[in-house]
Coordinates of C-alpha atoms in Angstrom, one line a residue:
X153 CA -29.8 44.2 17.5
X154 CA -29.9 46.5 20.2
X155 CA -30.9 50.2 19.9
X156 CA -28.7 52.9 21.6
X157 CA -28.9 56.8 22.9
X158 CA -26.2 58.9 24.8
X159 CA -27.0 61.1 27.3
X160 CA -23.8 63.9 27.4
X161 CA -23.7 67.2 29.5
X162 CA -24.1 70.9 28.8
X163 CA -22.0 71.1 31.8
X164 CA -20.0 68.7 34.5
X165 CA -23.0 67.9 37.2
X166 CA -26.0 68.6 35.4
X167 CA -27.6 65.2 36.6
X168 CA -26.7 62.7 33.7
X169 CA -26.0 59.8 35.8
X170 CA -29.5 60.7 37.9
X171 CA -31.3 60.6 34.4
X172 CA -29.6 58.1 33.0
X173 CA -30.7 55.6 36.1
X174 CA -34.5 57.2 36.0
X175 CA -34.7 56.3 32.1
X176 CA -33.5 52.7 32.7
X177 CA -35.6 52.2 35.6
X178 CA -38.2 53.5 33.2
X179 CA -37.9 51.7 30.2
X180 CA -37.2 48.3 32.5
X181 CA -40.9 48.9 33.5
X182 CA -42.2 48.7 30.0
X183 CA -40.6 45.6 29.7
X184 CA -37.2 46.6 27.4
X185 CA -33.9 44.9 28.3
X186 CA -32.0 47.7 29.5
X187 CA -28.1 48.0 29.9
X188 CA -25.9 51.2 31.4
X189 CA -22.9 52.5 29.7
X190 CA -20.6 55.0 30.5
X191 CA -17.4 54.7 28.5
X192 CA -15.0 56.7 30.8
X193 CA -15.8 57.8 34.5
X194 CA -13.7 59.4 37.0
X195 CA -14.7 58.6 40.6
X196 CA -12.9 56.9 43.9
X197 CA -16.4 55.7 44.4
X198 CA -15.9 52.3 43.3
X199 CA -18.5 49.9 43.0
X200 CA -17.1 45.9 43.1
X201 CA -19.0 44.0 40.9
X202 CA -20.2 40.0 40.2
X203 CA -17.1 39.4 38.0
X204 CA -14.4 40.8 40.3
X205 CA -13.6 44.1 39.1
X206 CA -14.4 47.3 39.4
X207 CA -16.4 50.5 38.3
X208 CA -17.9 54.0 39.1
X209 CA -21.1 53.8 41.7
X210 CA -23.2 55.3 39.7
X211 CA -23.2 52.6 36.7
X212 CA -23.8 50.3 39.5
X213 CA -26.8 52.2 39.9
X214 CA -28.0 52.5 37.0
X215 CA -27.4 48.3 36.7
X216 CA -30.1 48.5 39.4
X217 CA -32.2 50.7 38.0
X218 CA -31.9 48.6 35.2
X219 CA -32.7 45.4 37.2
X220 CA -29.5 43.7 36.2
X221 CA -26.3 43.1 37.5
X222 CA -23.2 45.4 37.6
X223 CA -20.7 44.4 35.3
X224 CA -17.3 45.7 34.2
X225 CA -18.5 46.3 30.8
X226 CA -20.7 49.1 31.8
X227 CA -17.8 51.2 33.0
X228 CA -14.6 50.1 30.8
X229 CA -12.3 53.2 31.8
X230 CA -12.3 54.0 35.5
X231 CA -9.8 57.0 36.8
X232 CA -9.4 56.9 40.7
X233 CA -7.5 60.2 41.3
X234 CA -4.7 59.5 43.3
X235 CA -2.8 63.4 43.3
X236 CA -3.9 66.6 41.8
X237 CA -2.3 65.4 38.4
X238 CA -2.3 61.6 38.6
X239 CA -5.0 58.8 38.7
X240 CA -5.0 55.1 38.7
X241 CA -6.5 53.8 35.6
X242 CA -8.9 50.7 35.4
X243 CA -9.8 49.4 32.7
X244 CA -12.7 46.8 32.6
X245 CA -12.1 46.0 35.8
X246 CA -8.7 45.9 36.9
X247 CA -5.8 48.2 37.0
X248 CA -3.9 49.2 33.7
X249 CA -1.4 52.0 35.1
X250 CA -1.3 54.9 37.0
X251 CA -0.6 57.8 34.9
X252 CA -0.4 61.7 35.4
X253 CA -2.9 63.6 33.0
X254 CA -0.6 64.0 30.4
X255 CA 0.2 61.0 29.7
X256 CA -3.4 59.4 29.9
X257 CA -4.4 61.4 27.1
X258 CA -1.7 60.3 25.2
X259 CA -2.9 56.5 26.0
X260 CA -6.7 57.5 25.2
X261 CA -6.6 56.3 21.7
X262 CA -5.3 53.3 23.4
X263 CA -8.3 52.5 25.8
X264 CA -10.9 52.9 22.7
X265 CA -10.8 49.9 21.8
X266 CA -11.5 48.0 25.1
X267 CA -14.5 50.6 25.7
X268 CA -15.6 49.7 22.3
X269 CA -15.7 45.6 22.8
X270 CA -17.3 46.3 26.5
X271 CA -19.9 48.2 24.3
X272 CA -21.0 45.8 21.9
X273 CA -20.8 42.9 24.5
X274 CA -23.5 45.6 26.2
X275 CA -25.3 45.3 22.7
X276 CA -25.4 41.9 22.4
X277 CA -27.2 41.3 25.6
X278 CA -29.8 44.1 25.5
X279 CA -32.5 46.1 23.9
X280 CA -31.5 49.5 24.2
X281 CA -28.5 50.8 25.8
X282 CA -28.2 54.1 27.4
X283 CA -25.0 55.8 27.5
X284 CA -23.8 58.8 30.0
X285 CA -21.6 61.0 28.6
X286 CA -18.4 62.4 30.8
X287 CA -18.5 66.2 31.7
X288 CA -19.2 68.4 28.4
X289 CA -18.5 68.2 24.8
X290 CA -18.3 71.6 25.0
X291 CA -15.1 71.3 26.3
X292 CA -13.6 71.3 22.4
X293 CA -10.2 71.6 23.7
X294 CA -10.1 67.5 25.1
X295 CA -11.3 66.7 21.9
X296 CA -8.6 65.3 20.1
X297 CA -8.3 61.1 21.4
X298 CA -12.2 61.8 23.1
X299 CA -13.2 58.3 24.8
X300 CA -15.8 60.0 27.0
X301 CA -18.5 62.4 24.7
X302 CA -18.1 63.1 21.3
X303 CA -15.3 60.6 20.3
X304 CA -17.0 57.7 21.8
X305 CA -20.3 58.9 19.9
X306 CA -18.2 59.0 16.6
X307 CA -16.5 55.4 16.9
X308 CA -19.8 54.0 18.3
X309 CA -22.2 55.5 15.7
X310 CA -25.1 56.6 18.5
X311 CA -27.1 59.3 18.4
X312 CA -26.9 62.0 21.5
X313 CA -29.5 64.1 23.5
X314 CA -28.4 67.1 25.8
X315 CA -29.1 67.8 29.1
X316 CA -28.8 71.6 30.0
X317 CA -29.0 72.1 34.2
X318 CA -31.3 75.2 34.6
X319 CA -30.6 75.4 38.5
X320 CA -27.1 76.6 37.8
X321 CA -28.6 79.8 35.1
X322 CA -27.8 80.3 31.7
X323 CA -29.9 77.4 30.5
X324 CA -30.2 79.1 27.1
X325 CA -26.8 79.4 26.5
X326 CA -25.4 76.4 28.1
X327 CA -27.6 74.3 24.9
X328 CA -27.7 76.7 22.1
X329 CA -23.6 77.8 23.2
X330 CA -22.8 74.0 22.9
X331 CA -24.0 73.8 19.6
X332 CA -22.1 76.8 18.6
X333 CA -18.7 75.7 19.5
X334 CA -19.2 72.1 18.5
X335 CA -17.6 71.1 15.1
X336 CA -20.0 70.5 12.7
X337 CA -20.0 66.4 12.8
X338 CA -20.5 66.6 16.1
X339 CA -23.5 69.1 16.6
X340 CA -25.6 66.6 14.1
X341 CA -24.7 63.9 16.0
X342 CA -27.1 66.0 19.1
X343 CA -30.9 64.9 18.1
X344 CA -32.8 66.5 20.8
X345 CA -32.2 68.5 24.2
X346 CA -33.7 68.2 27.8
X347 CA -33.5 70.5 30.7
X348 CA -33.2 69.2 34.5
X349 CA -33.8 70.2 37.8
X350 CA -35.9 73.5 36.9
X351 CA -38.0 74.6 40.7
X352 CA -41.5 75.9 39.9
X353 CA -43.9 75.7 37.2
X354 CA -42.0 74.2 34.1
X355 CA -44.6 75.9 31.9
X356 CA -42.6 79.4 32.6
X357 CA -40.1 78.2 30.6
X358 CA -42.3 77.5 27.8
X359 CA -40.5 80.5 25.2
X360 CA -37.5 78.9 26.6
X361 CA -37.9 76.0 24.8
X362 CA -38.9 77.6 21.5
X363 CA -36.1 79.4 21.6
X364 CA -33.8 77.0 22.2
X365 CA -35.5 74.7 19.5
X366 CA -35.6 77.5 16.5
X367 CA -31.7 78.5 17.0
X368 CA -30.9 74.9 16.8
X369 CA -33.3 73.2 14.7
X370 CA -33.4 70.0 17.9
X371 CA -37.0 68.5 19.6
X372 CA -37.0 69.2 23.4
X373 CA -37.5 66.1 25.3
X374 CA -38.9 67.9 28.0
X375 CA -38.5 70.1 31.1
X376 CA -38.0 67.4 34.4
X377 CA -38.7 69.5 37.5
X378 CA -36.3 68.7 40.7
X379 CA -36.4 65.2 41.8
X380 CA -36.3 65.8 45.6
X381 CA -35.7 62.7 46.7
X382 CA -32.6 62.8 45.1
X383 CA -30.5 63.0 47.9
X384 CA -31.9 59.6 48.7
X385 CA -29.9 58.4 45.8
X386 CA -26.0 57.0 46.7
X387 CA -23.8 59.6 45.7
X388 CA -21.3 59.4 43.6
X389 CA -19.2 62.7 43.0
X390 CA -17.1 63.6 46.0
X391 CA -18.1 67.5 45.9
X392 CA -22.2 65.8 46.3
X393 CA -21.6 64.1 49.5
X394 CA -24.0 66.1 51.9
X395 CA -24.4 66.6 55.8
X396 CA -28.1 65.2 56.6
X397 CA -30.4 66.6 59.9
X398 CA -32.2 63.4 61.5
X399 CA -32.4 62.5 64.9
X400 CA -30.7 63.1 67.7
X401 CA -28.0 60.4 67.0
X402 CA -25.2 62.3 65.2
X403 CA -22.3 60.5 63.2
X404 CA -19.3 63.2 61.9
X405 CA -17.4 61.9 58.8
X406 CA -14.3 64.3 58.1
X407 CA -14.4 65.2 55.0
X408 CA -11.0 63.4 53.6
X409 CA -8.8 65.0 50.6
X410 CA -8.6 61.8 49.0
X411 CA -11.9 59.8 50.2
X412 CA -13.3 57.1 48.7
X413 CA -15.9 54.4 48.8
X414 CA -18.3 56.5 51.1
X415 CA -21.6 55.0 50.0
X416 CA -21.0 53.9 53.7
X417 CA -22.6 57.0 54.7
X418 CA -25.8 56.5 52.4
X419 CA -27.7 53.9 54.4
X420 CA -27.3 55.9 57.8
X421 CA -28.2 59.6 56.3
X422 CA -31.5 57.8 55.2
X423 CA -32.3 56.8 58.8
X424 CA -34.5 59.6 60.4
X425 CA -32.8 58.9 63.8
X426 CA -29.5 59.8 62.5
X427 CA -27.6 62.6 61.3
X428 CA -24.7 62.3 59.4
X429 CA -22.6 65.5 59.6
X430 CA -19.8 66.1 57.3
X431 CA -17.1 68.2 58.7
X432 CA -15.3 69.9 56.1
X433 CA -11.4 70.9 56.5
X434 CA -10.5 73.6 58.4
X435 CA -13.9 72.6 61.1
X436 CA -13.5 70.6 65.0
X437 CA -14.7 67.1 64.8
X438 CA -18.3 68.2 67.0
X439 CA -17.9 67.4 70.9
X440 CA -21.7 66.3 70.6
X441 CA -21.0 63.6 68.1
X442 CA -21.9 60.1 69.0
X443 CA -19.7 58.3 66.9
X444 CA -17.0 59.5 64.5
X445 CA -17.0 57.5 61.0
X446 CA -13.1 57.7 59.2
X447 CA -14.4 56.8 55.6
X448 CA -12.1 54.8 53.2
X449 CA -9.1 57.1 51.1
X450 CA -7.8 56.7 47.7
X451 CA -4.2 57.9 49.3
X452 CA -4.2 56.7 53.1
X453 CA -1.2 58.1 54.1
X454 CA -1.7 61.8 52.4
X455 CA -5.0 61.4 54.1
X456 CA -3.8 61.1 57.5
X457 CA -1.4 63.9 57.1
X458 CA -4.4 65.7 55.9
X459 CA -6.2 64.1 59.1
X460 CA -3.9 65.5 61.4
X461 CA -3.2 68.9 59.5
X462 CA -6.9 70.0 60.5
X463 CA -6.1 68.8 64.5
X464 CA -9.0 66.2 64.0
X465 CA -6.2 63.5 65.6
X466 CA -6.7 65.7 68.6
X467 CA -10.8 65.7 68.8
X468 CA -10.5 62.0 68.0
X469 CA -8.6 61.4 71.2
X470 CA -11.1 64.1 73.1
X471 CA -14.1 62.5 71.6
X472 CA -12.6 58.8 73.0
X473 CA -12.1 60.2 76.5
X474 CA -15.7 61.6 76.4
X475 CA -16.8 58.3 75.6
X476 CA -17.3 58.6 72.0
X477 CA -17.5 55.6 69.6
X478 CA -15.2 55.2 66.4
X479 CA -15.9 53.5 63.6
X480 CA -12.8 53.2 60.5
X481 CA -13.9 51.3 57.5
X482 CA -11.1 50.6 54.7
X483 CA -8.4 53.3 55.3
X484 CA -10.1 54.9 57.9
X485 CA -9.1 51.3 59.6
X486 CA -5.8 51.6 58.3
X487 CA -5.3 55.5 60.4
X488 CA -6.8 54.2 63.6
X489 CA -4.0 51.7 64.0
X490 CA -0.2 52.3 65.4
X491 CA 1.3 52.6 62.2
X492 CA 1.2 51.9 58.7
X493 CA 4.2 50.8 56.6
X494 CA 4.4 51.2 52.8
X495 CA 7.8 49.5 52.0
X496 CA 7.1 49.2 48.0
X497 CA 6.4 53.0 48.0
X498 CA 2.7 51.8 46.6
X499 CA 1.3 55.5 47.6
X500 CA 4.3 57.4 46.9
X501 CA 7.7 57.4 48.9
X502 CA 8.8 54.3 50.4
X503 CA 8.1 55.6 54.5
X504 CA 6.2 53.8 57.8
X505 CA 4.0 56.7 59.8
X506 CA 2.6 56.3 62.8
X507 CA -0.8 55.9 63.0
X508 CA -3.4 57.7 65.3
X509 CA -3.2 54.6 68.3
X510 CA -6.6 54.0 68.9
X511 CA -6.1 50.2 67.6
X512 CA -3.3 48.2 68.4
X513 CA -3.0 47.0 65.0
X514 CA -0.2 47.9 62.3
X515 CA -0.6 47.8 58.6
X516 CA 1.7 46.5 55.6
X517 CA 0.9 48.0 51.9
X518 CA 1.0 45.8 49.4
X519 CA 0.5 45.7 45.5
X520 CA -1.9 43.1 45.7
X521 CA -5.6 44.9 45.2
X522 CA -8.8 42.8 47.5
X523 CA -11.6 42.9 45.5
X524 CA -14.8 41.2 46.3
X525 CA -18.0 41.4 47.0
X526 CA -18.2 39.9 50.6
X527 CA -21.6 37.7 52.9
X528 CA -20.4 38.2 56.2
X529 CA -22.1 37.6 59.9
X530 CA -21.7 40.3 62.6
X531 CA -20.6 38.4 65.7
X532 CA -21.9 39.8 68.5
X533 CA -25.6 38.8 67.6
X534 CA -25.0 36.9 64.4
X535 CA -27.1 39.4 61.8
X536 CA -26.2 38.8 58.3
X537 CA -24.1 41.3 56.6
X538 CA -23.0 41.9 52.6
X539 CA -20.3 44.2 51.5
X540 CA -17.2 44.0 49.3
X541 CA -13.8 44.4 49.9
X542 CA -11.7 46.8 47.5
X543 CA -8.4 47.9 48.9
X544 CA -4.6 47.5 49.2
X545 CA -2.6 46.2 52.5
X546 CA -2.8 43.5 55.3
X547 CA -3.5 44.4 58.6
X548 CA -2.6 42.4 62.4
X549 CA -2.0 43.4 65.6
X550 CA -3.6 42.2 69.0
X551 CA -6.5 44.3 68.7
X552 CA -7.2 41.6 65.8
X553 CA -8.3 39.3 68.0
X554 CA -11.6 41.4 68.8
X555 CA -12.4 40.9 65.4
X556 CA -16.5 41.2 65.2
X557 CA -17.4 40.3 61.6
X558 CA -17.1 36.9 60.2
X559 CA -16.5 36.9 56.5
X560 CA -16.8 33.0 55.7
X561 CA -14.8 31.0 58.5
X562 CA -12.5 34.1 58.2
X563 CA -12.1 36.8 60.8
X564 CA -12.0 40.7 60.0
X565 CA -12.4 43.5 61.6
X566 CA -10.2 44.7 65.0
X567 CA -11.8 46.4 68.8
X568 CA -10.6 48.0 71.1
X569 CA -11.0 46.3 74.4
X570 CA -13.4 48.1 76.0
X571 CA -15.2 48.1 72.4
X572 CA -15.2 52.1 71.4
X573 CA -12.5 52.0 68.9
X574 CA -13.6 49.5 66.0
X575 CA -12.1 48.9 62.1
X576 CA -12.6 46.3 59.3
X577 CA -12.2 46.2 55.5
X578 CA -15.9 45.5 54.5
X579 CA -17.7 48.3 52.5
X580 CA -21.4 48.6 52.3
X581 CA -22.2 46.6 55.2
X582 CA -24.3 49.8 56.6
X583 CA -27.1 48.5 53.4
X584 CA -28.1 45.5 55.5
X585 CA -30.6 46.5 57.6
X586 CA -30.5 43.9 60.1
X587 CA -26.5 44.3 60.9
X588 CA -27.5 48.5 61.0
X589 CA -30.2 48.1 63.1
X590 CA -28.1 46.0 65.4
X591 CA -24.7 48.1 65.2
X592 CA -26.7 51.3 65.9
X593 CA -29.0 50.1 68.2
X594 CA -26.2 49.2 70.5
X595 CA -25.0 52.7 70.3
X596 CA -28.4 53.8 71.1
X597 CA -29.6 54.9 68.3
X598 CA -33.4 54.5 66.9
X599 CA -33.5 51.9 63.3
X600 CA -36.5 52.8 61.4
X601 CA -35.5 52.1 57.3
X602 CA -35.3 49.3 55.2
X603 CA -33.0 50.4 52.9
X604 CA -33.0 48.1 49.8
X605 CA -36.5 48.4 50.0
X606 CA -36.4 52.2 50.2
X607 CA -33.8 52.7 47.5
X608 CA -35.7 50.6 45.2
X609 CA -38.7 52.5 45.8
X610 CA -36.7 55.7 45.2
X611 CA -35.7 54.4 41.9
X612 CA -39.4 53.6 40.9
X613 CA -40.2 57.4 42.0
X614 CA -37.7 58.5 39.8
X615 CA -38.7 56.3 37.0
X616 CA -42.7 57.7 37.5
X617 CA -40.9 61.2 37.3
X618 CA -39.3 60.3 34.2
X619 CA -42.2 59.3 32.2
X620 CA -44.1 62.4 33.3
X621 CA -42.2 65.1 32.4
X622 CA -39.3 63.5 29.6
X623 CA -40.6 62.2 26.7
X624 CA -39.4 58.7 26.3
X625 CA -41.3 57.6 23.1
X626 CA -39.4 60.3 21.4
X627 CA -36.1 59.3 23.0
X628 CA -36.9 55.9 21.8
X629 CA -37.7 56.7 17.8
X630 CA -34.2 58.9 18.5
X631 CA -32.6 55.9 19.5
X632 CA -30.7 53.9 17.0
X633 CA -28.7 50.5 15.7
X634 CA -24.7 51.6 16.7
X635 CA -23.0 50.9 13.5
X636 CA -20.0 50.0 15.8
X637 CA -22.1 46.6 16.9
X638 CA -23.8 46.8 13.1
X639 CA -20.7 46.1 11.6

């Protein structure tokens, strides 16, 4: 019977789902069969995964930290924020409802009971599974219905260990002012504490510790100093998407109110011939860019009102005439055509907008959701390339006919004729380096990276990290039988 130990938050962003892939890698190197959990996750950074559904990057991750597969199981509840009060719920996999926040947590109590099964199938196939929490548990007033922290920990029966972010301040009372506020079942469910990304000599915060461990009776796990190649890492929160300097070939991605799927972006930020600027509302699209990238959107049509809000249609159009390339992937593909039509009112209203008419291609929202993970072959020299599809609408027009990937005897993608303008459907297809090196190379830039190779090596960094400053051997005596999958 598997063991289990959940990771949960003094605070949103304090590097859970970083630690939570470092200890997997970890314990995967000692030899332990290792699954990821996270029981609810809110991210429009989907990950598509071998049985046809869906779940937040960052468990995919971790699968791969893990050396396994990603599976639906390891991220039961998924919530794609659609508006500032609405998300699209998925649950193990596929799409249960859209809801506004209201309503969801009135249908919390509800989604228990899948995340619970997903669990103990986790359980069944594994020796220890490590669980990320959501956010804080400190955050008593989401208590009540709790699928995410505390709630889960209850119905599951696993212990917990704290992670406190000391780069943020207030260390101290992030970990001793969670135990505080926490109701009394749910502080001795905590067995120990870590801190993350201190700078410096961790041995300054030696009395830190102590303090910390007399006022609330828990074992530190250690002090893990800032990982810095952690920007290497795919991002998964929105607000953690960064601008990287490289080399002189330089990629803008407008930073899109609703974007999604931009682990695009990771593969070309880790080239040292390429910087990847992200221009944030509000900011031109750069007259020295060599290529504008639209990411994919979670809301296509909000995003190209946004789009067009911030005069970026405008740049596009000067960046063209300069002789700029365009690249639109998903619903970045979708904006660069003449118009989009959503008859079924799919992303809100019932409307058809036009489009920004550097594709001559139209596209038709539909209810049906493409999800798969994709082996494709880049035309014009034939490199291999693998992806997956996740998205909503069909797209045609002339400029279809250009199509330059090849996705099994079917064609995707759309040019422009003279070959500046380009859009397909296929995420990901940046990680294979052969179809990069090719894409970028024709643009002139300089390919230097193997990225599986790099990432992988990343994760083993991370791992070494791990097991020098955390102490796992205590993590694993903390770790227990669930009595959920004891039952």
């Amino acid at each position: 019977m598997a063991k289990a130990i959940m990771i949960q938050g003094a605070g949103s962003n304090v590097g859970k789902s970083m630690v939570v892939a470092g200890i997997a890698r970890a314990l995967a190197n000692r030899g332990l069969t290792v699954r990821p959990y996270k029981p609810q996750n809110m991210s429009n950074n989907a990950a598509v995964t071998e049985d046809g559904g869906e779940i937040g990057r960052a468990q995919a991750l971790q699968a791969l930290a893990a050396r396994v597969a990603p599976h639906t199981d390891m991220n039961p509840v998924l919530l794609k924020p659609e508006t500032d009060t609405g998300a699209q719920v998925i649950v193990q996999g596929k799409r249960f409802a859209t809801l506004r926040a209201r309503d969801y947590a009135k249908a919390k109590p509800e989604l228990l009971r899948p995340a619970l099964e997903s669990f103990a199938r986790l359980c069944a196939a594994a020796d220890i599974v490590v669980i990320e929490g959501a956010g804080s548990p400190a955050e008593v007033n989401l208590r009540k219905g709790d699928i995410a922290n505390m709630g889960f920990a209850e119905a599951a029966g696993v212990p917990v260990i704290l992670l406190g972010d000391i780069d943020r301040g207030g260390v101290i009372a992030q970990i001793v002012g969670t135990q505080a506020i926490l109701p009394e079942n749910d502080g001795a469910r905590i067995k120990g504490f870590a801190i993350n990304k201190f700078r410096g000599d961790v041995r300054l915060f030696d009395e830190g510790l102590t303090i910390i461990a007399e006022r609330t009776g828990w074992p530190s796990l250690g002090v893990l100093p800032w990982f810095a190649d952690a920007w290497r890492l795919p991002a998964e929160d929105v607000m953690d998407i960064a601008s990287t300097k490289g080399g002189g070939f330089k990629i803008a991605v407008p930073r899109l109110g609703r974007i999604a799927n931009f682990d695009d972006l990771d593969p070309l930020a880790a080239e040292p011939g390429v910087s990847v600027e992200i221009i944030e509302p509000g900011r031109a699209l750069p007259g020295d860019a060599d290529m504008v990238l639209i990411p994919g959107s979670k809301s296509t049509i909000a995003d190209l009102a946004h789009f067009r809000a911030q005069g970026w249609d405008i740049d596009l159009q000067a960046h063209v005439r300069r002789g700029g390339h365009v690249l639109g992937i998903c619903g970045g593909y979708q904006m660069l055509g003449r118009e989009i039509a959503d008859p079924e009112g799919i992303e809100g209203a019932p409307e058809t907008v036009a489009g920004l008419g550097l594709l001559d291609v139209v596209t038709v929202m539909k209810p049906q959701k493409r999800l798969a993970l994709s082996r494709a072959t880049y035309l014009p020299n034939g490199a291999p390339v693998e992806g997956y599809e996740i998205h909503l609408g069909e797209t045609t027009g002339p400029d279809c006919a250009r199509a330059w990937l090849d996705l099994s005897g079917r064609a995707e993608g759309a040019s422009s004729p003279d070959g500046q303008v380009r859009g397909c459907y296929l995420h990901g297809l940046f990680s294979s380096d052969a179809f990069r090196a090719a894409y970028l190379s024709g643009l002139g830039a300089e390919v230097q990276v193997a990225y599986s190779d790099e990432l992988d090596a990343v994760l083993d960094r991370l791992a070494a990290h791990i097991e020098t400053h955390f102490d796992l051997d205590l993590l694993l005596r903390l770790a227990q039988q669930p009595t959920y999958c004891n039952s």
